[in-house]
Amino acid sequence: METTSRPLDALNSSRGKRVLVDLKNQKQVIGKLKAFDIHINVVLEESEERVGGELTRKLGTVFIRGDTIVTISPAN
Amino acid sequence: METTSRPLDALNSSRGKRVLVDLKNQKQVIGKLKAFDIHINVVLEESEERVGGELTRKLGTVFIRGDTIVTISPAN
Amino acid sequence: METTSRPLDALNSSRGKRVLVDLKNQKQVIGKLKAFDIHINVVLEESEERVGGELTRKLGTVFIRGDTIVTISPAN
Amino acid sequence: METTSRPLDALNSSRGKRVLVDLKNQKQVIGKLKAFDIHINVVLEESEERVGGELTRKLGTVFIRGDTIVTISPAN
Amino acid sequence: METTSRPLDALNSSRGKRVLVDLKNQKQVIGKLKAFDIHINVVLEESEERVGGELTRKLGTVFIRGDTIVTISPAN
Amino acid sequence: METTSRPLDALNSSRGKRVLVDLKNQKQVIGKLKAFDIHINVVLEESEERVGGELTRKLGTVFIRGDTIVTISPAN
Amino acid sequence: METTSRPLDALNSSRGKRVLVDLKNQKQVIGKLKAFDIHINVVLEESEERVGGELTRKLGTVFIRGDTIVTISPAN
């Protein structure tokens, strides 16, 4: 019954959905998960940056380097 | 009599149970351990973020990058 | 229909276009994406550095070490 | 006469004994050394966290990510 | 027409020319690019250190460890 | 006449002797060098911790994770 | 005419000479370069530590872990 047992499988099931990426620099990037790799480098589309809950920038299609990421969760 | 001798075996025995993940950024994420890999990337389900003991966010299914993690222990 | 599924493919489609590179040291470098590799080392041409939105230096052709990069997004 | 010449051999001889783990974040975790691997990921049982010498949390069976560890020494 | 497509190719074309190396510790080293490798370890000749735009030290032939480097750009 | 040309050879010649290990966290550990490996993980015996020149703790046989070490030198 | 094209070749030509090693922790170690490896772990002989230009310690034969090093240059 356990169908998703590896972390990247869980990320894969978020592909095409809007996710919230928390960065080590305290910022957040929200957008549609387009791509990721084993380093957790990710690409989000139609993305925007938020700081302290406030929209700070429209980023469009953004590449985020994996080693700057803390968490990736669904954007509500 | 020693049946669990590697750290990942210990993590594996927590699969499906609620765990408390302490992060380097001083935050905690609590949720059901769904998946992990050798980098200690983990996925928690029905998770929430806590800061200083206070619930700060419902995160749902969250991917946590391994290099941001300090400890993983049972959530009581 | 999904033609770009890996992060480096997304970077590749920005080759020759102007991009905004956010660095871990809070600075930004803006320029034309000339080259990148799997470490996300990048080279920008006709580039300039900005701090807090202000132009601080003309850099020309700049090599940026990958591990100093947070995000790469289109420069508007 | 030199029977323990590699660092992991020394760790191995502490298996099953109570150890004191000093973390980079200034906290300490004390518990029985259950398991470790080449990354120095460790698992302690019946463990507790101390900060500035004071007991701050009972952790039970805790997984500690190796890259957060400074030293491991016998708990007296 | 695209003849330089990898970042190290761009560095290679700066060999023998004066470059400005920005370090993570906020200092700059300026000198003639003598050598580099895939870790971006570099050697500069006739080099000097600058802090806040001021010459602080003559360094001569200096080896710079790659992981301390942010950017390498032409010295004007 | 040059008999020791690699750094680990130099460490090896300190095996069994008292050494002073300077850590990135500003602390020092002094003890007899029992073991080390290529990551510069080291084990010291009959060791003690010093901060600002003052003895702060007796550590006994201590495992020190290599990536926390700055220098290793003879203890006088 | 270009005889030294790799950074480690340049280091090699400093073997046996006095060098100045700048560390990430703002300290300097000065001594005769005895040995180094590909991680830029180095061993200096007859070395001393300086902070802010002042001699702070005689270190003798010191092992310096490569990842703590910023630059290595000739000691004048």
Coordinates of N, CA, C and O in Angstrom, one line a residue, chain C:
Chain C
M1 N 4.0 16.6 -24.0 CA 3.9 18.0 -24.2 C 4.9 18.6 -23.2 O 5.3 19.8 -23.4
E2 N 5.3 17.9 -22.2 CA 6.3 18.3 -21.3 C 7.7 18.1 -21.9 O 8.2 17.0 -22.0
T3 N 8.3 19.2 -22.4 CA 9.5 19.1 -23.1 C 10.7 19.5 -22.2 O 11.8 19.0 -22.5
T4 N 10.5 20.2 -21.2 CA 11.7 20.6 -20.3 C 11.4 20.0 -19.0 O 10.7 20.6 -18.2
S5 N 12.1 18.9 -18.6 CA 11.8 18.4 -17.3 C 13.0 18.4 -16.4 O 12.8 18.0 -15.2
R6 N 14.1 18.8 -16.8 CA 15.3 18.9 -15.9 C 15.7 20.4 -15.7 O 15.6 21.1 -16.7
P7 N 16.1 20.7 -14.5 CA 16.5 22.1 -14.2 C 17.5 22.7 -15.2 O 17.4 23.8 -15.7
L8 N 18.5 21.9 -15.6 CA 19.5 22.4 -16.5 C 19.0 22.7 -17.9 O 19.5 23.6 -18.6
D9 N 17.9 22.0 -18.3 CA 17.2 22.3 -19.5 C 16.6 23.7 -19.5 O 16.7 24.4 -20.5
A10 N 16.1 24.0 -18.4 CA 15.5 25.3 -18.2 C 16.5 26.4 -18.3 O 16.4 27.4 -19.0
L11 N 17.7 26.1 -17.7 CA 18.8 27.1 -17.8 C 19.2 27.2 -19.2 O 19.5 28.3 -19.7
N12 N 19.3 26.1 -19.9 CA 19.8 26.1 -21.3 C 18.9 27.0 -22.2 O 19.4 27.6 -23.1
S13 N 17.6 27.0 -21.9 CA 16.7 27.8 -22.7 C 16.9 29.3 -22.5 O 16.4 30.1 -23.2
S14 N 17.6 29.6 -21.4 CA 17.9 31.0 -21.1 C 19.3 31.5 -21.7 O 19.7 32.6 -21.6
R15 N 20.0 30.6 -22.3 CA 21.3 30.9 -22.9 C 21.1 32.0 -23.9 O 20.3 31.9 -24.8
G16 N 22.0 33.0 -23.8 CA 21.9 34.1 -24.8 C 20.9 35.2 -24.4 O 20.9 36.3 -25.0
K17 N 20.2 34.9 -23.3 CA 19.2 35.9 -22.8 C 19.7 36.6 -21.5 O 20.6 36.1 -20.9
R18 N 19.2 37.8 -21.2 CA 19.6 38.4 -20.0 C 18.9 37.8 -18.8 O 17.7 37.6 -18.8
V19 N 19.8 37.5 -17.8 CA 19.3 36.9 -16.6 C 19.7 37.7 -15.4 O 20.7 38.4 -15.4
L20 N 19.0 37.4 -14.3 CA 19.3 38.1 -13.0 C 19.7 36.9 -12.0 O 19.0 36.0 -11.8
V21 N 21.0 37.1 -11.5 CA 21.5 36.0 -10.6 C 21.5 36.6 -9.2 O 22.2 37.6 -9.0
D22 N 20.8 36.0 -8.3 CA 20.8 36.4 -6.9 C 21.9 35.6 -6.2 O 21.9 34.4 -6.2
L23 N 22.8 36.3 -5.5 CA 23.9 35.6 -4.8 C 23.6 35.5 -3.3 O 22.8 36.3 -2.7
K24 N 24.3 34.6 -2.7 CA 24.1 34.4 -1.2 C 24.6 35.6 -0.4 O 24.1 35.8 0.7
N25 N 25.5 36.4 -1.0 CA 26.0 37.6 -0.3 C 25.1 38.8 -0.5 O 25.5 39.9 -0.3
Q26 N 23.8 38.6 -0.9 CA 22.8 39.6 -1.1 C 23.0 40.4 -2.3 O 22.1 41.3 -2.6
K27 N 24.1 40.2 -3.1 CA 24.2 41.0 -4.3 C 23.5 40.3 -5.4 O 23.2 39.2 -5.4
Q28 N 23.3 41.1 -6.5 CA 22.8 40.6 -7.8 C 23.7 40.8 -8.9 O 24.4 41.9 -8.9
V29 N 23.8 39.9 -9.8 CA 24.5 40.2 -11.1 C 23.6 39.9 -12.2 O 22.9 38.9 -12.3
I30 N 23.5 40.9 -13.1 CA 22.6 40.9 -14.3 C 23.5 40.9 -15.6 O 24.4 41.7 -15.7
G31 N 23.1 40.0 -16.5 CA 23.9 40.0 -17.7 C 23.3 38.9 -18.6 O 22.4 38.2 -18.3
K32 N 24.0 38.7 -19.8 CA 23.5 37.8 -20.8 C 24.2 36.4 -20.4 O 25.4 36.3 -20.3
L33 N 23.3 35.4 -20.3 CA 23.8 34.1 -19.9 C 24.6 33.4 -21.1 O 24.1 33.1 -22.1
K34 N 25.9 33.3 -20.9 CA 26.8 32.8 -21.9 C 27.1 31.3 -21.7 O 27.1 30.6 -22.7
A35 N 27.3 30.9 -20.5 CA 27.6 29.5 -20.3 C 27.3 29.1 -18.8 O 27.2 29.9 -18.0
F36 N 27.1 27.8 -18.6 CA 26.9 27.3 -17.3 C 27.4 25.8 -17.3 O 27.5 25.2 -18.4
D37 N 27.6 25.2 -16.1 CA 27.9 23.8 -16.1 C 27.1 23.1 -15.0 O 26.2 23.8 -14.3
I38 N 27.4 21.9 -14.7 CA 26.5 21.1 -13.7 C 26.7 21.6 -12.3 O 25.9 21.3 -11.5
H39 N 27.8 22.3 -12.0 CA 27.9 22.9 -10.7 C 27.2 24.2 -10.6 O 27.2 24.9 -9.5
I40 N 26.6 24.7 -11.7 CA 25.9 25.9 -11.8 C 26.9 27.1 -11.7 O 26.5 28.2 -11.5
N41 N 28.2 26.8 -12.0 CA 29.1 27.9 -12.4 C 28.5 28.5 -13.6 O 28.1 27.8 -14.5
V42 N 28.4 29.9 -13.6 CA 27.9 30.5 -14.8 C 28.8 31.6 -15.3 O 29.6 32.2 -14.5
V43 N 28.7 31.9 -16.6 CA 29.4 33.1 -17.1 C 28.3 34.0 -17.7 O 27.5 33.6 -18.5
L44 N 28.3 35.3 -17.3 CA 27.4 36.3 -17.9 C 28.3 37.3 -18.7 O 29.4 37.7 -18.3
E45 N 27.7 37.8 -19.8 CA 28.4 38.8 -20.6 C 27.7 40.2 -20.4 O 26.5 40.2 -20.1
E46 N 28.4 41.3 -20.6 CA 27.8 42.6 -20.5 C 27.1 42.7 -19.2 O 26.0 43.2 -19.1
S47 N 27.8 42.3 -18.1 CA 27.1 42.2 -16.8 C 27.4 43.3 -15.9 O 28.3 44.1 -16.1
E48 N 26.5 43.5 -15.0 CA 26.7 44.5 -13.9 C 26.2 44.0 -12.6 O 25.3 43.1 -12.5
E49 N 26.8 44.5 -11.5 CA 26.4 44.1 -10.2 C 25.4 45.2 -9.6 O 25.6 46.4 -9.8
R50 N 24.4 44.7 -8.9 CA 23.5 45.6 -8.2 C 23.4 45.1 -6.7 O 23.4 44.0 -6.4
V51 N 23.3 46.2 -5.9 CA 23.1 45.9 -4.5 C 21.9 46.8 -4.1 O 21.9 48.0 -4.3
G52 N 20.9 46.1 -3.5 CA 19.7 46.9 -3.1 C 19.0 47.6 -4.2 O 18.5 48.7 -4.1
G53 N 19.1 47.0 -5.5 CA 18.5 47.6 -6.6 C 19.3 48.7 -7.3 O 19.0 49.1 -8.4
E54 N 20.5 49.1 -6.7 CA 21.3 50.1 -7.3 C 22.5 49.5 -8.1 O 23.1 48.5 -7.6
L55 N 22.8 50.0 -9.2 CA 24.0 49.6 -10.0 C 25.2 49.9 -9.2 O 25.4 51.1 -8.9
T56 N 26.1 48.9 -8.9 CA 27.3 49.2 -8.1 C 28.6 49.0 -9.0 O 29.6 49.6 -8.7
R57 N 28.5 48.2 -10.0 CA 29.7 47.9 -10.8 C 29.4 47.4 -12.1 O 28.5 46.6 -12.3
K58 N 30.1 47.8 -13.2 CA 30.1 47.1 -14.5 C 31.1 46.0 -14.4 O 32.3 46.3 -14.0
L59 N 30.7 44.8 -14.7 CA 31.6 43.7 -14.5 C 32.1 43.1 -15.9 O 33.0 42.3 -15.9
G60 N 31.4 43.4 -16.9 CA 31.8 42.8 -18.2 C 31.5 41.4 -18.3 O 30.4 40.9 -17.8
T61 N 32.4 40.6 -18.7 CA 32.2 39.1 -18.8 C 32.6 38.5 -17.4 O 33.8 38.6 -17.1
V62 N 31.7 38.1 -16.7 CA 32.0 37.6 -15.3 C 31.7 36.1 -15.1 O 30.7 35.6 -15.6
F63 N 32.7 35.5 -14.4 CA 32.5 34.1 -14.0 C 31.9 34.1 -12.6 O 32.5 34.8 -11.7
I64 N 30.8 33.4 -12.4 CA 30.2 33.3 -11.0 C 30.3 31.9 -10.5 O 29.9 31.0 -11.2
R65 N 30.9 31.7 -9.4 CA 31.1 30.3 -8.8 C 29.7 29.8 -8.4 O 29.0 30.5 -7.6
G66 N 29.4 28.6 -8.8 CA 28.0 28.1 -8.6 C 27.5 28.1 -7.2 O 26.4 28.4 -6.9
D67 N 28.4 27.8 -6.2 CA 28.0 27.6 -4.9 C 27.7 28.9 -4.2 O 27.3 28.9 -3.0
T68 N 27.8 30.0 -4.9 CA 27.4 31.3 -4.3 C 26.0 31.8 -4.8 O 25.6 32.9 -4.4
I69 N 25.4 31.0 -5.7 CA 24.2 31.4 -6.3 C 22.9 30.9 -5.6 O 22.9 29.7 -5.1
V70 N 21.9 31.7 -5.4 CA 20.6 31.3 -4.9 C 19.7 31.0 -6.0 O 19.1 29.9 -6.1
T71 N 19.4 32.0 -6.9 CA 18.4 31.9 -7.9 C 18.9 32.5 -9.2 O 19.8 33.4 -9.2
I72 N 18.4 32.0 -10.3 CA 18.7 32.6 -11.7 C 17.3 32.8 -12.3 O 16.5 31.8 -12.4
S73 N 17.0 34.0 -12.7 CA 15.7 34.3 -13.3 C 15.8 35.3 -14.4 O 16.8 35.9 -14.6
P74 N 14.8 35.4 -15.3 CA 14.9 36.3 -16.4 C 15.0 37.8 -15.9 O 14.4 38.2 -14.9
A75 N 15.9 38.5 -16.6 CA 16.0 40.0 -16.3 C 15.0 40.7 -17.1 O 15.0 40.5 -18.3
N76 N 14.2 41.5 -16.5 CA 13.2 42.2 -17.2 C 13.7 43.6 -17.7 O 14.2 44.3 -16.8

